[in-house]
C-alpha positions as a printed Julia matrix, in Angstrom:
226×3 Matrix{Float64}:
 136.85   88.2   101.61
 139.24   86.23   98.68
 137.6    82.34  100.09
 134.13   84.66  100.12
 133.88   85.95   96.62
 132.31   83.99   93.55
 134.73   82.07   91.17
 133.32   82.66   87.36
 133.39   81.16   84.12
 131.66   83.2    81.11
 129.28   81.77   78.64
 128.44   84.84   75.74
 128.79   87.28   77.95
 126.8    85.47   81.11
 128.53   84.6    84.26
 128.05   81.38   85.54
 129.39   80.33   89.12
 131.49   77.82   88.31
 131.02   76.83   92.61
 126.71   75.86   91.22
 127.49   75.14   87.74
 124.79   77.86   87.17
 124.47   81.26   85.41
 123.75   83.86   87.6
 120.52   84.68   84.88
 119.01   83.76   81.99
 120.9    82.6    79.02
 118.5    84.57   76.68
 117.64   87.65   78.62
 118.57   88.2    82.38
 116.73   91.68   82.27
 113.05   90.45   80.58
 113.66   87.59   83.34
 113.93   89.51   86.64
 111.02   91.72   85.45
 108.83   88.57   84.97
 109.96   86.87   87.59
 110.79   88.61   90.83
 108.75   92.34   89.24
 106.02   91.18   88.36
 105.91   88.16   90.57
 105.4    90.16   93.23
 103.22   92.76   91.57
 105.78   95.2    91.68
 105.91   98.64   90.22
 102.14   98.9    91.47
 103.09   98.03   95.26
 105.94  100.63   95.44
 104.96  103.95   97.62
 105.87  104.71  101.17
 108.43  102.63  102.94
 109.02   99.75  101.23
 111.28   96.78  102.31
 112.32   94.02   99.47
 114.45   91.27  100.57
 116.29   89.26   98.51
 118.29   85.38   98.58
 121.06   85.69   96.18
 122.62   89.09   95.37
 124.7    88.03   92.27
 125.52   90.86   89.63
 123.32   92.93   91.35
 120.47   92.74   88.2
 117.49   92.64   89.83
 118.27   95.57   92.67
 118.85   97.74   89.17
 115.85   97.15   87.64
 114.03   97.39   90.65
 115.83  100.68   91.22
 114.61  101.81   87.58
 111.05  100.71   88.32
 110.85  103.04   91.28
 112.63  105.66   89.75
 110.18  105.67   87.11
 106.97  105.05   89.01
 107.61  108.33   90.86
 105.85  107.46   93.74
 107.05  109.34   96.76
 108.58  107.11   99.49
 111.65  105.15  100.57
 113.12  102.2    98.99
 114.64   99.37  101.2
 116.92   96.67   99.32
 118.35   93.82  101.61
 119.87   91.05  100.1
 121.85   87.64  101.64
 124.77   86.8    99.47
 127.72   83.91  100.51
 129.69   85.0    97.49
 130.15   87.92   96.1
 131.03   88.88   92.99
 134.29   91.42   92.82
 133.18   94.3    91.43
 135.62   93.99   87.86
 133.37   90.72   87.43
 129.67   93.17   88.42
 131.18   95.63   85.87
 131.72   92.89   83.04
 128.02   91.58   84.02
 125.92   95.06   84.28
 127.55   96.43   81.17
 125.21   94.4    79.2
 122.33   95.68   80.03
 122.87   99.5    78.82
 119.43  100.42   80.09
 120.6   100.18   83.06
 123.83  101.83   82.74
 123.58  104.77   85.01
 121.89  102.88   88.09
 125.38  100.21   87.02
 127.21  103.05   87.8
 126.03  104.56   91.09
 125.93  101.13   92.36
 129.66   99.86   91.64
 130.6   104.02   92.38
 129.37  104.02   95.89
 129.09  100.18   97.09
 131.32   97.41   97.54
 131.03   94.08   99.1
 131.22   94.14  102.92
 130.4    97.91  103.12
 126.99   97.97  104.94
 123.75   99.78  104.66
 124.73  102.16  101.96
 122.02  104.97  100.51
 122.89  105.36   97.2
 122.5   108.78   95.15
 119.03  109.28   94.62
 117.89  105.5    95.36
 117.44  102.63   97.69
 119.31  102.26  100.47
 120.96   99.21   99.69
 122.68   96.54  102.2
 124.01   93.31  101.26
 124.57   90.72  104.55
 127.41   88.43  103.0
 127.77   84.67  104.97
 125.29   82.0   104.78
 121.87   82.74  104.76
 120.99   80.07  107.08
 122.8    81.55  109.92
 122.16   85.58  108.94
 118.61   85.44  108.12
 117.25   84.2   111.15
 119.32   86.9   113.11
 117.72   89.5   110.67
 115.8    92.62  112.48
 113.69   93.59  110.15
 110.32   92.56  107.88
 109.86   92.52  103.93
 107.0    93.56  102.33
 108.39   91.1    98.86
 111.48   88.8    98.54
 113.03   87.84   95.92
 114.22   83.97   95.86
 116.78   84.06   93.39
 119.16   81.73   94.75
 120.95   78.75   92.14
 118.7    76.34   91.39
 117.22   73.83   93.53
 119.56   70.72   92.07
 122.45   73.1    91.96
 122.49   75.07   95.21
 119.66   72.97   97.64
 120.81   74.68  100.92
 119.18   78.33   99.8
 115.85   75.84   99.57
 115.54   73.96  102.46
 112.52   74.83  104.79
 114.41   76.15  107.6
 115.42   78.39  105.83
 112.21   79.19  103.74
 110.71   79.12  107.49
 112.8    82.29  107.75
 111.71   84.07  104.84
 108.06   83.24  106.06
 109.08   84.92  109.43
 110.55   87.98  108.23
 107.99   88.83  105.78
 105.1    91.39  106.4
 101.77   90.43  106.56
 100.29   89.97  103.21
 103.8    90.22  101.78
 105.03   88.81   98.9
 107.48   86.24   97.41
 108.33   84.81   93.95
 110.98   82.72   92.45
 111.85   81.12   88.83
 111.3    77.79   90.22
 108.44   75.68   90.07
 109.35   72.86   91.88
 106.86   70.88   94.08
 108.8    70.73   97.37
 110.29   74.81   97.38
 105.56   75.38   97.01
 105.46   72.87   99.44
 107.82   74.4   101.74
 106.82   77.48  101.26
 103.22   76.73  101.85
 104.39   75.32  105.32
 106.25   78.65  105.98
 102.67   80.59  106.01
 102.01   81.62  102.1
  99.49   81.38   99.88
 101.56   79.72   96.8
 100.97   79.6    92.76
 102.03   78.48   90.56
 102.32   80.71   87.29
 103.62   80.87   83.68
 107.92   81.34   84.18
 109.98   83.13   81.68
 111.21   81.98   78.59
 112.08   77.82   78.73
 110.99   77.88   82.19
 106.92   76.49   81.55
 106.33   77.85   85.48
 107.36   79.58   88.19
 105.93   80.2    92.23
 104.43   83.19   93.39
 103.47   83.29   97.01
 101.62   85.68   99.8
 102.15   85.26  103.41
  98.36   84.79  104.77
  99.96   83.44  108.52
 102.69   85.19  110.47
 104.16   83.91  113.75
């Protein structure tokens, strides 16, 4: 695990991977980001009921699983929550603790999570919320061995310039492949080649207002499966 796990630096209280040169979320407010972004990008609480799968590139700090968590808590909606996500390096969990305990909203999902889940563990249901199961390597070579289908993903891997490989259309290919019909994606990024690529994986793609300095970001729907 200790050549696996992310190498920090700290910029007011953000971690940025030193490995990307990239902060792991926004500068101004990581929370009010993931909502925009990857919640309401893929029109998410309204979706949630029954058995429903969210996939995710880039597990990071572990933000956006806990305010996804707190979006289903709150909707209410009876059902099971499925939270996959495809990480390369993961955070310890001293440098998750530092990272979560800025968001005090979000303080007692913070805690169930770094309680009852470390890296490596597995599928692991968590006290009263998603079962939650982190595949650590490259996605390139774990995604495509994936069993199962998401109904939204979550692209939230370092930028395009920063981190290309989590973009390239293999691997995009593979998100297209192991989402559901009429499922969902969204990322922050905007750029013309991830909607092009994305558009060649089987989605519908647009492109929408982004969060804060961002002008826009990509929403897509898978409208062809394999």
């Amino acid at each position: 695990m200790t050549d696996q796990t992310a190498k920090l630096d700290w910029t007011g209280g953000v971690p940025i991977a030193t490995r990307f040169d990239d902060p792991y979320y926004s500068l101004d407010n990581g929370l009010a980001e993931t909502k925009h972004v990857f919640l309401n990008g893929n029109d998410l609480p309204a979706r949630f009921g029954g058995d429903f799968h969210i996939a995710e590139l880039g597990f990071g700090t572990g933000l956006s699983l806990l305010a996804t968590w707190n979006a289903w808590a709150e909707t209410g909606r009876p059902g099971t929550l499925h939270f996959t996500s495809f990480e390369a390096f993961p955070l310890m969990p001293a440098d998750m603790t530092q990272a979560l305990g800025h968001f005090p909203s979000l303080a007692p999902y913070a805690a169930l999570l770094l309680n009852e889940w470390a890296p490596g563990a597995g599928p692991t249901t968590l006290t009263d919320g998603p079962t939650l199961h982190v595949i650590i390597g490259d996605a390139r070579e774990t995604l495509p061995l994936w069993d199962k289908k998401a109904d939204a993903w979550f692209l939230d891997g370092f930028s395009p310039a920063k981190n290309p490989a989590l973009w390239e259309p293999d691997l995009l290919h593979a998100v297209g492949a192991h989402t559901k019909r009429g499922g969902t994606a969204a990322t922050y990024s905007a750029a013309g080649h991830i909607r092009r690529n994305l558009s060649t994986a089987g989605f519908e793609v647009t492109r929408t207002p982004g969060y804060g300095r961002k002008r826009h970001m990509t929403r897509a729907r898978l409208i062809r499966a394999e």
